[in-house]
GROMACS .gro file of N, CA and C in nm:
model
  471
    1UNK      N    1 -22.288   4.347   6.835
    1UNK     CA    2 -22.158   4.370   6.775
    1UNK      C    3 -22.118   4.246   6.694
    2UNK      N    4 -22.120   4.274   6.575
    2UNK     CA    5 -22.073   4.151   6.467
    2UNK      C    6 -21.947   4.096   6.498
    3UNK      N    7 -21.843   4.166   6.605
    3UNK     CA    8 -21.708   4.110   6.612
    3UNK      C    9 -21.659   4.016   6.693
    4UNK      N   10 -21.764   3.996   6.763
    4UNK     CA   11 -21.800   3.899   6.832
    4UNK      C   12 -21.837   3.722   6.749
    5UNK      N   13 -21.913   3.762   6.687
    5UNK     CA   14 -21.950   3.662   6.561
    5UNK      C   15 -21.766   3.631   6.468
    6UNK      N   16 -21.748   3.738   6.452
    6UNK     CA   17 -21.655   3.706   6.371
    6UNK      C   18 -21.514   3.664   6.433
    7UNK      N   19 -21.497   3.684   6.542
    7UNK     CA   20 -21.375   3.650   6.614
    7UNK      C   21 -21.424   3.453   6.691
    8UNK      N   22 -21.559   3.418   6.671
    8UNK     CA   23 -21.555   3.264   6.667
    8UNK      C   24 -21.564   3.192   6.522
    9UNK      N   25 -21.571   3.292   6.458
    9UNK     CA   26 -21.516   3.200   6.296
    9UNK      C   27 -21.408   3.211   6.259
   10UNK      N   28 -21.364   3.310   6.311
   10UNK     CA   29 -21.185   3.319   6.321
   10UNK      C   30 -21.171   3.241   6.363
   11UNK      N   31 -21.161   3.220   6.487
   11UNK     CA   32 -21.114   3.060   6.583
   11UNK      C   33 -21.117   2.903   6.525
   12UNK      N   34 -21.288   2.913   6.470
   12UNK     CA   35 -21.280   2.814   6.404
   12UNK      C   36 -21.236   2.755   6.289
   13UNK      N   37 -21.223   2.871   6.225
   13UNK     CA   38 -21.127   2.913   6.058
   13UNK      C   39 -20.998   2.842   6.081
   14UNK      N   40 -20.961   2.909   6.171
   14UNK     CA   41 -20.754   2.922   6.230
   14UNK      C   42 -20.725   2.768   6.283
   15UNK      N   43 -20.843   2.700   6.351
   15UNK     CA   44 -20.822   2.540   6.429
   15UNK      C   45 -20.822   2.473   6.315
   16UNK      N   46 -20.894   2.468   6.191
   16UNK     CA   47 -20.967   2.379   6.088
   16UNK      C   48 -20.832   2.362   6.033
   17UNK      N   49 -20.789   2.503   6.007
   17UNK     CA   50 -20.677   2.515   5.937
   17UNK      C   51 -20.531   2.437   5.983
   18UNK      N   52 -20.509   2.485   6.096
   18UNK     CA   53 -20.434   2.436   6.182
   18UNK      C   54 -20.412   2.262   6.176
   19UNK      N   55 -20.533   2.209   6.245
   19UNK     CA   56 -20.553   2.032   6.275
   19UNK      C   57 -20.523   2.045   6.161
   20UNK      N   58 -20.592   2.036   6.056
   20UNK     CA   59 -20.552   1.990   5.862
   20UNK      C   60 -20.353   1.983   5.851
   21UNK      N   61 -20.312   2.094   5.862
   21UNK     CA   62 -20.205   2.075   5.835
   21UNK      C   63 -20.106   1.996   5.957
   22UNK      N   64 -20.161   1.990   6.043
   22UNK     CA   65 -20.074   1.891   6.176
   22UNK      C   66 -20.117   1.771   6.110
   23UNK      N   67 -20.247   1.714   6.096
   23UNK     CA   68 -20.266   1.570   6.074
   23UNK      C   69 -20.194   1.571   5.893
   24UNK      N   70 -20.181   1.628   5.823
   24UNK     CA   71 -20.108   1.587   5.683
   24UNK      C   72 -19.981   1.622   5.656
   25UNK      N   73 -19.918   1.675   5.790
   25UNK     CA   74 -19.753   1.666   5.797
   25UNK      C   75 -19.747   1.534   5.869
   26UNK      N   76 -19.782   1.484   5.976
   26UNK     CA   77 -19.786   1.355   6.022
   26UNK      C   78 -19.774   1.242   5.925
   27UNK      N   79 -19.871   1.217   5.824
   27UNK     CA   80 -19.888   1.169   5.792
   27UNK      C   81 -19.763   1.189   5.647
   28UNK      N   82 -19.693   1.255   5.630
   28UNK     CA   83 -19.603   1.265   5.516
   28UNK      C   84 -19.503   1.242   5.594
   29UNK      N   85 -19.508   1.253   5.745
   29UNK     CA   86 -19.357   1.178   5.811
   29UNK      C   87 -19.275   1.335   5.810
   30UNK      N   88 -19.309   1.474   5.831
   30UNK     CA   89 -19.251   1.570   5.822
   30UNK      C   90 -19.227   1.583   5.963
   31UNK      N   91 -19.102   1.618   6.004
   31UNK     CA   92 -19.089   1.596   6.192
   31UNK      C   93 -19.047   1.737   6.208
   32UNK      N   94 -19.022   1.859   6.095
   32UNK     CA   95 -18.982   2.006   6.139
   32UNK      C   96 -19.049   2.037   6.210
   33UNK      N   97 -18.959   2.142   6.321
   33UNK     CA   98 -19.035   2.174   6.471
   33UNK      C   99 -18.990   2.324   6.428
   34UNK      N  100 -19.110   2.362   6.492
   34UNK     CA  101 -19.107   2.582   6.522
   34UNK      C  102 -18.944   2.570   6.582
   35UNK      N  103 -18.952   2.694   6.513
   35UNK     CA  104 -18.787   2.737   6.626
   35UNK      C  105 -18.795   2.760   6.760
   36UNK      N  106 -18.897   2.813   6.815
   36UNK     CA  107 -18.893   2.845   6.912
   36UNK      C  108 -18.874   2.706   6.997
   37UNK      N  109 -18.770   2.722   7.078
   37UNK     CA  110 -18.728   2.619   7.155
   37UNK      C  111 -18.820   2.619   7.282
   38UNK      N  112 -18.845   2.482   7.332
   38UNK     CA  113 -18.950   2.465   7.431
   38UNK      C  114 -19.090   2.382   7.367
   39UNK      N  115 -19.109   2.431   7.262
   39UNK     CA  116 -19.279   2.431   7.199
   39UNK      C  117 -19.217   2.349   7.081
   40UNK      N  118 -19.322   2.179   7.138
   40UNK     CA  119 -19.297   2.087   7.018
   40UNK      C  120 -19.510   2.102   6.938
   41UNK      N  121 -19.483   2.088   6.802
   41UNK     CA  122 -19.613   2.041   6.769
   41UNK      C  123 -19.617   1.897   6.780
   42UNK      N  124 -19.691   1.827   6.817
   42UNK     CA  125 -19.735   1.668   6.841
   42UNK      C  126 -19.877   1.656   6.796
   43UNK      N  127 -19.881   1.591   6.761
   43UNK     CA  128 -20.055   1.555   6.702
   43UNK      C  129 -20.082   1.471   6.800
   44UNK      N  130 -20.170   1.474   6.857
   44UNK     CA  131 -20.274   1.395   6.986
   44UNK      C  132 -20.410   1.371   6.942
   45UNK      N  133 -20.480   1.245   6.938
   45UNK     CA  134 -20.607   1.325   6.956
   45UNK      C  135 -20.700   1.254   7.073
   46UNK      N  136 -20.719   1.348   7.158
   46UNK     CA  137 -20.788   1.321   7.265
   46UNK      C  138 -20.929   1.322   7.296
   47UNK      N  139 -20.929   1.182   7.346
   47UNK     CA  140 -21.071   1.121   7.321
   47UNK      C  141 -21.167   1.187   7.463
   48UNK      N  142 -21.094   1.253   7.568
   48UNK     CA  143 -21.207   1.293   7.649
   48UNK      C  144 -21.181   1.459   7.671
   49UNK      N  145 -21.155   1.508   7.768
   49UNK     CA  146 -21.177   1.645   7.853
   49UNK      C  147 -21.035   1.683   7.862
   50UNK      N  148 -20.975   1.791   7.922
   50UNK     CA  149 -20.874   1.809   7.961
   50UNK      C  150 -20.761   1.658   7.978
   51UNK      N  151 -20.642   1.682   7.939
   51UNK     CA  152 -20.571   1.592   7.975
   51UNK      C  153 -20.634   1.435   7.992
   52UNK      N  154 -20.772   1.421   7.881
   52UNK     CA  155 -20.787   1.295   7.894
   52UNK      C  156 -20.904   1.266   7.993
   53UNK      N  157 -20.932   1.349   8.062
   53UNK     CA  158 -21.071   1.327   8.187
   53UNK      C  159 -21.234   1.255   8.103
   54UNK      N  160 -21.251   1.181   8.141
   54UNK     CA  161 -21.375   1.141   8.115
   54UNK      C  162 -21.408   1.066   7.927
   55UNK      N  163 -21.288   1.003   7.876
   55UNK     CA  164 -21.256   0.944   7.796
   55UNK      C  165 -21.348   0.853   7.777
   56UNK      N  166 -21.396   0.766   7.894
   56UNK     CA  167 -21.482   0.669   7.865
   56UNK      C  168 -21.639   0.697   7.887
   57UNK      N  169 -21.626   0.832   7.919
   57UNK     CA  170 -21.820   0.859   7.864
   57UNK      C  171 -21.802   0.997   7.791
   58UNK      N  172 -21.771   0.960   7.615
   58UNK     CA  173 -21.778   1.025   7.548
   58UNK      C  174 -21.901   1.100   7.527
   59UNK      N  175 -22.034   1.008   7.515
   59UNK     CA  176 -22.122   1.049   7.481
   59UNK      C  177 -22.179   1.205   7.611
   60UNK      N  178 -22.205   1.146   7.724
   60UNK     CA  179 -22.241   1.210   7.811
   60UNK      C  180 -22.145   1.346   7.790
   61UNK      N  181 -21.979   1.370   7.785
   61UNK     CA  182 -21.932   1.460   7.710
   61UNK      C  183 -21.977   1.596   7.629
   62UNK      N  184 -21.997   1.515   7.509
   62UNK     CA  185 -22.043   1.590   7.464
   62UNK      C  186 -22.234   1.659   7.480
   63UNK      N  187 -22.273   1.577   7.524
   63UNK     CA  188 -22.437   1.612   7.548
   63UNK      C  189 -22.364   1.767   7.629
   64UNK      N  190 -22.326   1.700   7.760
   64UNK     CA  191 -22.311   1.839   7.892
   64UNK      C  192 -22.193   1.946   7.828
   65UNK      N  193 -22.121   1.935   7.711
   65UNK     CA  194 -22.036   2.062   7.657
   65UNK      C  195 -22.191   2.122   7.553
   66UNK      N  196 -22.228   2.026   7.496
   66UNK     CA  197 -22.316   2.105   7.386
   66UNK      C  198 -22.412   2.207   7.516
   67UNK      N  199 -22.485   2.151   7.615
   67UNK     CA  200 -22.517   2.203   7.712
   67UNK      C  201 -22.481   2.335   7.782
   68UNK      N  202 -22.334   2.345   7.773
   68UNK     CA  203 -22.273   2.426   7.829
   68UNK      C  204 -22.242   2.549   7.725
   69UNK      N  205 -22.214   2.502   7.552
   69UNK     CA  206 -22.202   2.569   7.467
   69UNK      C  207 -22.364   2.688   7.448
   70UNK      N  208 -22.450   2.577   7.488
   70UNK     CA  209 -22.604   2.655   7.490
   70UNK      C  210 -22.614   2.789   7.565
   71UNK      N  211 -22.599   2.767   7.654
   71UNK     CA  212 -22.626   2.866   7.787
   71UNK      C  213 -22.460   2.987   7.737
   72UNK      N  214 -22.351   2.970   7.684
   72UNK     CA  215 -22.281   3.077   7.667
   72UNK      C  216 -22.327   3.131   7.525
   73UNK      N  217 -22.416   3.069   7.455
   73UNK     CA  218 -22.459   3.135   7.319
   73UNK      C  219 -22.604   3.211   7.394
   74UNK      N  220 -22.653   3.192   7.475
   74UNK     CA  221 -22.797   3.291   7.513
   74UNK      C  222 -22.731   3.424   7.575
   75UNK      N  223 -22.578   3.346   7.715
   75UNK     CA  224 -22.510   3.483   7.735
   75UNK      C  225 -22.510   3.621   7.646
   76UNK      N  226 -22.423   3.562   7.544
   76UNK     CA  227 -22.343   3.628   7.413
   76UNK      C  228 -22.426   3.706   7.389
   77UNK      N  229 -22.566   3.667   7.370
   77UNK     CA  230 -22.682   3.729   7.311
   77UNK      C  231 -22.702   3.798   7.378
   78UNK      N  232 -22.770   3.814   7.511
   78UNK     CA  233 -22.799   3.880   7.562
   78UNK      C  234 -22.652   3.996   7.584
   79UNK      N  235 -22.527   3.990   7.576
   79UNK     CA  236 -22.419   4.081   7.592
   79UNK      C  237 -22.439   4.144   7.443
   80UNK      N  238 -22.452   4.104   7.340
   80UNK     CA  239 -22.480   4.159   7.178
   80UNK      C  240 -22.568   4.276   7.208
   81UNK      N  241 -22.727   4.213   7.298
   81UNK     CA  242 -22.773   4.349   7.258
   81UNK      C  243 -22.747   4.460   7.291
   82UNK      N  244 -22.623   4.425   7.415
   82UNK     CA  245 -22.560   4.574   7.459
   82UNK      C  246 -22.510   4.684   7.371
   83UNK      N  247 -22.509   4.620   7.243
   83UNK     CA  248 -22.453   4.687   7.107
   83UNK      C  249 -22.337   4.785   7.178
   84UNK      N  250 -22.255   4.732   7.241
   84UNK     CA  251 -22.072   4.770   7.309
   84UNK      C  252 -22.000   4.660   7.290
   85UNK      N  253 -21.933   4.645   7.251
   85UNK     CA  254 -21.798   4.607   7.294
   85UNK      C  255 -21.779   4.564   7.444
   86UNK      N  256 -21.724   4.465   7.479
   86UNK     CA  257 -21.688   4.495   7.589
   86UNK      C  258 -21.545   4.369   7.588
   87UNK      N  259 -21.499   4.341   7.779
   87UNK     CA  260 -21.443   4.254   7.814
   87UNK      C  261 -21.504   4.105   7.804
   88UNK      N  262 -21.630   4.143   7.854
   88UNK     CA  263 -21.734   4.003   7.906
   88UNK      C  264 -21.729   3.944   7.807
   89UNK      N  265 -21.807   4.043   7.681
   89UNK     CA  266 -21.845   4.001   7.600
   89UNK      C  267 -21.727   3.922   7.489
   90UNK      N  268 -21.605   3.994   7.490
   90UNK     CA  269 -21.507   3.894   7.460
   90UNK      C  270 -21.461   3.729   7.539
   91UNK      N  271 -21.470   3.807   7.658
   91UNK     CA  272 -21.429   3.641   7.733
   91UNK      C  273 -21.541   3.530   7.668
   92UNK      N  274 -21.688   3.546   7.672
   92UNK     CA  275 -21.763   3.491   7.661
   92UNK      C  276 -21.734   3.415   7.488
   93UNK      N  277 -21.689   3.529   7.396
   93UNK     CA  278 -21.706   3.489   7.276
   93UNK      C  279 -21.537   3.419   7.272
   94UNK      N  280 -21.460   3.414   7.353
   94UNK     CA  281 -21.344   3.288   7.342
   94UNK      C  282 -21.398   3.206   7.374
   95UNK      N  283 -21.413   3.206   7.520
   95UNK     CA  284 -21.447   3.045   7.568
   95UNK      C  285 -21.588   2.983   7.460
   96UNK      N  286 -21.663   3.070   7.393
   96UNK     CA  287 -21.722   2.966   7.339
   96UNK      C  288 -21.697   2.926   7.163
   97UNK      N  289 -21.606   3.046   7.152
   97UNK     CA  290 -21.535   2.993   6.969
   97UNK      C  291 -21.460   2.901   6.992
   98UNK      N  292 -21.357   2.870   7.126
   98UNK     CA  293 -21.270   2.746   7.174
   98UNK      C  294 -21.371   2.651   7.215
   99UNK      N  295 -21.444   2.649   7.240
   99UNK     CA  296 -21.546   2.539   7.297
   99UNK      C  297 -21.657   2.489   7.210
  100UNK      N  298 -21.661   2.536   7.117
  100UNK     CA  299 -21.752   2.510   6.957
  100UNK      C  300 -21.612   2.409   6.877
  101UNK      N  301 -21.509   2.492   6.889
  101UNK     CA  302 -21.416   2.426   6.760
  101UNK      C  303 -21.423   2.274   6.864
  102UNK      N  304 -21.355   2.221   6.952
  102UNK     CA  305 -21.335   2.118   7.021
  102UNK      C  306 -21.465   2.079   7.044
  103UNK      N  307 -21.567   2.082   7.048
  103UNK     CA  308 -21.669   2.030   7.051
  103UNK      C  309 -21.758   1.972   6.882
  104UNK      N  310 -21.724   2.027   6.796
  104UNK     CA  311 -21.724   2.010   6.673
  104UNK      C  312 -21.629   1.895   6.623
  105UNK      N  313 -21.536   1.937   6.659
  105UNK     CA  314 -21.384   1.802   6.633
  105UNK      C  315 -21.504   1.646   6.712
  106UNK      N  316 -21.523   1.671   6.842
  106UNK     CA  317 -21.559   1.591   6.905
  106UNK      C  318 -21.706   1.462   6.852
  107UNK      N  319 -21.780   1.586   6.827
  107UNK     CA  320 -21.919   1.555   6.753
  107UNK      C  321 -21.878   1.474   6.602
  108UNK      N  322 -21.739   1.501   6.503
  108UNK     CA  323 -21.745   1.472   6.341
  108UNK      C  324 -21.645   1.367   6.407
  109UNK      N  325 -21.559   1.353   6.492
  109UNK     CA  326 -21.497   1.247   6.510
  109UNK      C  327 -21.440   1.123   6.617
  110UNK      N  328 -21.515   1.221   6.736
  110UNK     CA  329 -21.480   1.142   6.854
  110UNK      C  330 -21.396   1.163   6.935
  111UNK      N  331 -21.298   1.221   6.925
  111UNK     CA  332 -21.154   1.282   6.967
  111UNK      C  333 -21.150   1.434   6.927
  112UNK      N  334 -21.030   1.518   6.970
  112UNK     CA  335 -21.020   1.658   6.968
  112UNK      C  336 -20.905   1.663   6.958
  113UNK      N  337 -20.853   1.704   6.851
  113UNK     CA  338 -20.704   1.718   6.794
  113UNK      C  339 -20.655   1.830   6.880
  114UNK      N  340 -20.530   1.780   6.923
  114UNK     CA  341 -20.405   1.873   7.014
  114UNK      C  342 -20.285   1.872   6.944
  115UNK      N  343 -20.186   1.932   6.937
  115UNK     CA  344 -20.089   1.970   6.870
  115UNK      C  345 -19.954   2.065   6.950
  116UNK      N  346 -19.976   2.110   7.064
  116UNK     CA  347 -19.847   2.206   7.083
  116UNK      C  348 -19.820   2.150   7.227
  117UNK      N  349 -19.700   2.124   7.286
  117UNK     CA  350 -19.636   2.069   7.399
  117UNK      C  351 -19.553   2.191   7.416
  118UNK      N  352 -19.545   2.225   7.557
  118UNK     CA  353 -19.445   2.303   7.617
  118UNK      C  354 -19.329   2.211   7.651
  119UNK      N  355 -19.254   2.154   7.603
  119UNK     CA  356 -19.189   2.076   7.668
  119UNK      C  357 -19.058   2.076   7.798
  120UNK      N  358 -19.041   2.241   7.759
  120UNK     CA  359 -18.945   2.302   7.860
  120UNK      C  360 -19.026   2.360   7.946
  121UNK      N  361 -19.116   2.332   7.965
  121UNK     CA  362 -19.184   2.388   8.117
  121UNK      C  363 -19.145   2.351   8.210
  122UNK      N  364 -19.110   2.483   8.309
  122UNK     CA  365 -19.093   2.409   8.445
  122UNK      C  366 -19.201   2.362   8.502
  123UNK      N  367 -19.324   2.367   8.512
  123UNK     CA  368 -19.398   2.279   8.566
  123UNK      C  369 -19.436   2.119   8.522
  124UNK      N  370 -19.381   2.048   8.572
  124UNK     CA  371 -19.367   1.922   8.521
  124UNK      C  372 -19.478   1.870   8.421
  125UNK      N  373 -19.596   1.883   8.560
  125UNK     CA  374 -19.708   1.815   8.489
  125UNK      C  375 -19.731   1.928   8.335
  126UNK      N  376 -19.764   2.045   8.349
  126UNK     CA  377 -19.799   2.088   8.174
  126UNK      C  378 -19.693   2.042   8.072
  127UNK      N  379 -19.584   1.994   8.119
  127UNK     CA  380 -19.478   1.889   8.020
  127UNK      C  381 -19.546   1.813   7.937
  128UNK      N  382 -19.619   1.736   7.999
  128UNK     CA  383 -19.692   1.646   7.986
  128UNK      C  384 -19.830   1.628   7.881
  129UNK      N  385 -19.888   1.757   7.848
  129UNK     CA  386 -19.992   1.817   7.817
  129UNK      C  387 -19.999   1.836   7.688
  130UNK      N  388 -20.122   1.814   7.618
  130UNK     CA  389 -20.092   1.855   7.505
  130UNK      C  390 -20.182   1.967   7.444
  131UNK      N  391 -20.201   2.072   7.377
  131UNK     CA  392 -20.247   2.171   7.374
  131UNK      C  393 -20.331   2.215   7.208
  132UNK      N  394 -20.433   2.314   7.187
  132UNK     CA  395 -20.463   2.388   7.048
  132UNK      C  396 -20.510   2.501   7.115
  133UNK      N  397 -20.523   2.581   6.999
  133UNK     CA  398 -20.538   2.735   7.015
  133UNK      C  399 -20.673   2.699   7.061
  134UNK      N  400 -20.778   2.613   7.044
  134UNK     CA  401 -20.895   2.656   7.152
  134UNK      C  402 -20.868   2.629   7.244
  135UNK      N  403 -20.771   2.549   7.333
  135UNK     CA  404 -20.791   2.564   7.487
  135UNK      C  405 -20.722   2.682   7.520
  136UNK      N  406 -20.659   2.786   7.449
  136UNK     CA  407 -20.565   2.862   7.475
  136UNK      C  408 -20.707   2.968   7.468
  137UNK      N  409 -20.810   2.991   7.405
  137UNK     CA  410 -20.903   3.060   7.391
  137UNK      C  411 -20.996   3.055   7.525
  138UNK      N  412 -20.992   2.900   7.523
  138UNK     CA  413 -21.106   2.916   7.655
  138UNK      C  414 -21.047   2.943   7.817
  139UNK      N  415 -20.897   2.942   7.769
  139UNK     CA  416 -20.826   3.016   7.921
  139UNK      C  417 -20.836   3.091   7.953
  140UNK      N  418 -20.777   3.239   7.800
  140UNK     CA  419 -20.790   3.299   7.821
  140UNK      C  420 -20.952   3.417   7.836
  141UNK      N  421 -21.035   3.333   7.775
  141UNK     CA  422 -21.168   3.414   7.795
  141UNK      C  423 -21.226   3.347   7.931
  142UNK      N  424 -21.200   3.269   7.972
  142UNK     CA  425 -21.225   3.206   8.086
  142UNK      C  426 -21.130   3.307   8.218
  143UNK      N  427 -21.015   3.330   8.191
  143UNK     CA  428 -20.954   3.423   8.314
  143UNK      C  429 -21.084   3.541   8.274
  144UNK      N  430 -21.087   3.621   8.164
  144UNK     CA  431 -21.183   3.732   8.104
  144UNK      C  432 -21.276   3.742   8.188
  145UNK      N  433 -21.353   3.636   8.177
  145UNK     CA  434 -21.478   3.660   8.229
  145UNK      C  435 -21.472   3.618   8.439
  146UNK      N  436 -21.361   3.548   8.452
  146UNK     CA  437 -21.328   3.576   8.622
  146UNK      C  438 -21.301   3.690   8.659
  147UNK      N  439 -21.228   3.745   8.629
  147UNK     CA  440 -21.195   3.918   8.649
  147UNK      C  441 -21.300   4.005   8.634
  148UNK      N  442 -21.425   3.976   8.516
  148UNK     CA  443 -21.496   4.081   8.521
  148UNK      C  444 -21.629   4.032   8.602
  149UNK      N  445 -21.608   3.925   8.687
  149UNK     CA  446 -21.705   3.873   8.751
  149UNK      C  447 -21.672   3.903   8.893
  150UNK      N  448 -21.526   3.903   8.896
  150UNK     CA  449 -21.480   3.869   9.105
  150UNK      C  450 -21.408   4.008   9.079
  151UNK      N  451 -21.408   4.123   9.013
  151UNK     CA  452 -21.319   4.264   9.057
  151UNK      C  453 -21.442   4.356   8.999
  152UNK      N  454 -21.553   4.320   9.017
  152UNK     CA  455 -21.622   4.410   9.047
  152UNK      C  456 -21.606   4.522   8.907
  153UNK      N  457 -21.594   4.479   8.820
  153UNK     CA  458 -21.543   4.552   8.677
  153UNK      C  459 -21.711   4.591   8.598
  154UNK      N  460 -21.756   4.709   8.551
  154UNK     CA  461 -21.871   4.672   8.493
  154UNK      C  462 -21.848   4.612   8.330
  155UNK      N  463 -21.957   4.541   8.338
  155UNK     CA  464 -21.986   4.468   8.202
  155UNK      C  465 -22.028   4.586   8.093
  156UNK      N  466 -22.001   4.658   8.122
  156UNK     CA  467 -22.068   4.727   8.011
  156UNK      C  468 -22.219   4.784   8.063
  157UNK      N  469 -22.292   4.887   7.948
  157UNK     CA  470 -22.407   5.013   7.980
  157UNK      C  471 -22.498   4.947   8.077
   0.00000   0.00000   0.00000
């Protein structure tokens, strides 16, 4: 299924696009915030894992994501030739169009541009956090593929 293919160049299309215009409003000193109250954009760029984890062994980083990116591109494949559609096969193709774009950022520059803060969260710590539509990808294809792994859901033919 090509939509699979095309929903991680979407991702990566939509991030490219995205970081570009966060890092060149920054840089023009433009401080307009979304209306939506709660949700600041902030430009971050974070040099390791989640919230900063493992900052100081970049390299090793990225070796074990490219690693990890490997083994969900043989998945994919092997879910493609199901020639269906499915759940899996979506979860699989978020977590790894979110995990290509941030791993790409990582590989051309060292860091992984973040941009959106919940800042009215009640949970303190995600206050704290800073966010892009690929980690929002690899959550949600990441819950995707828990559900169709622990509820017993079939993957497809």
């Amino acid at each position: 299924m090509l939509i699979y293919f095309g929903i991680i160049a979407g991702i990566l299309f939509l991030e490219m696009v995205i970081k570009h215009e966060v890092i060149r409003r920054e840089e023009k000193g433009d401080k307009k915030q979304p209306k939506c109250k709660g949700i600041r954009i902030e430009h971050l760029e974070n040099g390791g894992a989640a919230s900063g984890i493992f900052s100081e062994h970049k390299t090793v980083l990225k070796i074990v994501t490219g690693g990890i990116l490997t083994v969900l591109c043989f998945c994919l494949g092997k879910e493609y030739r199901r020639k269906s559609f499915s759940a899996y096969g979506l979860g699989l193709t978020l977590v790894l169009g979110g995990g290509l774009s941030n791993w790409i950022d990582r590989l051309r520059k060292g860091t992984v541009t973040d941009y959106v803060r919940f800042s009215k969260c009640p949970v303190k710590a995600l206050r704290k956090l800073v966010f892009n539509i690929s980690d929002f990808c690899i959550l949600i294809g990441g819950i995707l593929l828990f559900l169709m792994e622990n509820l017993s859901i079939k993957k497809g033919n």
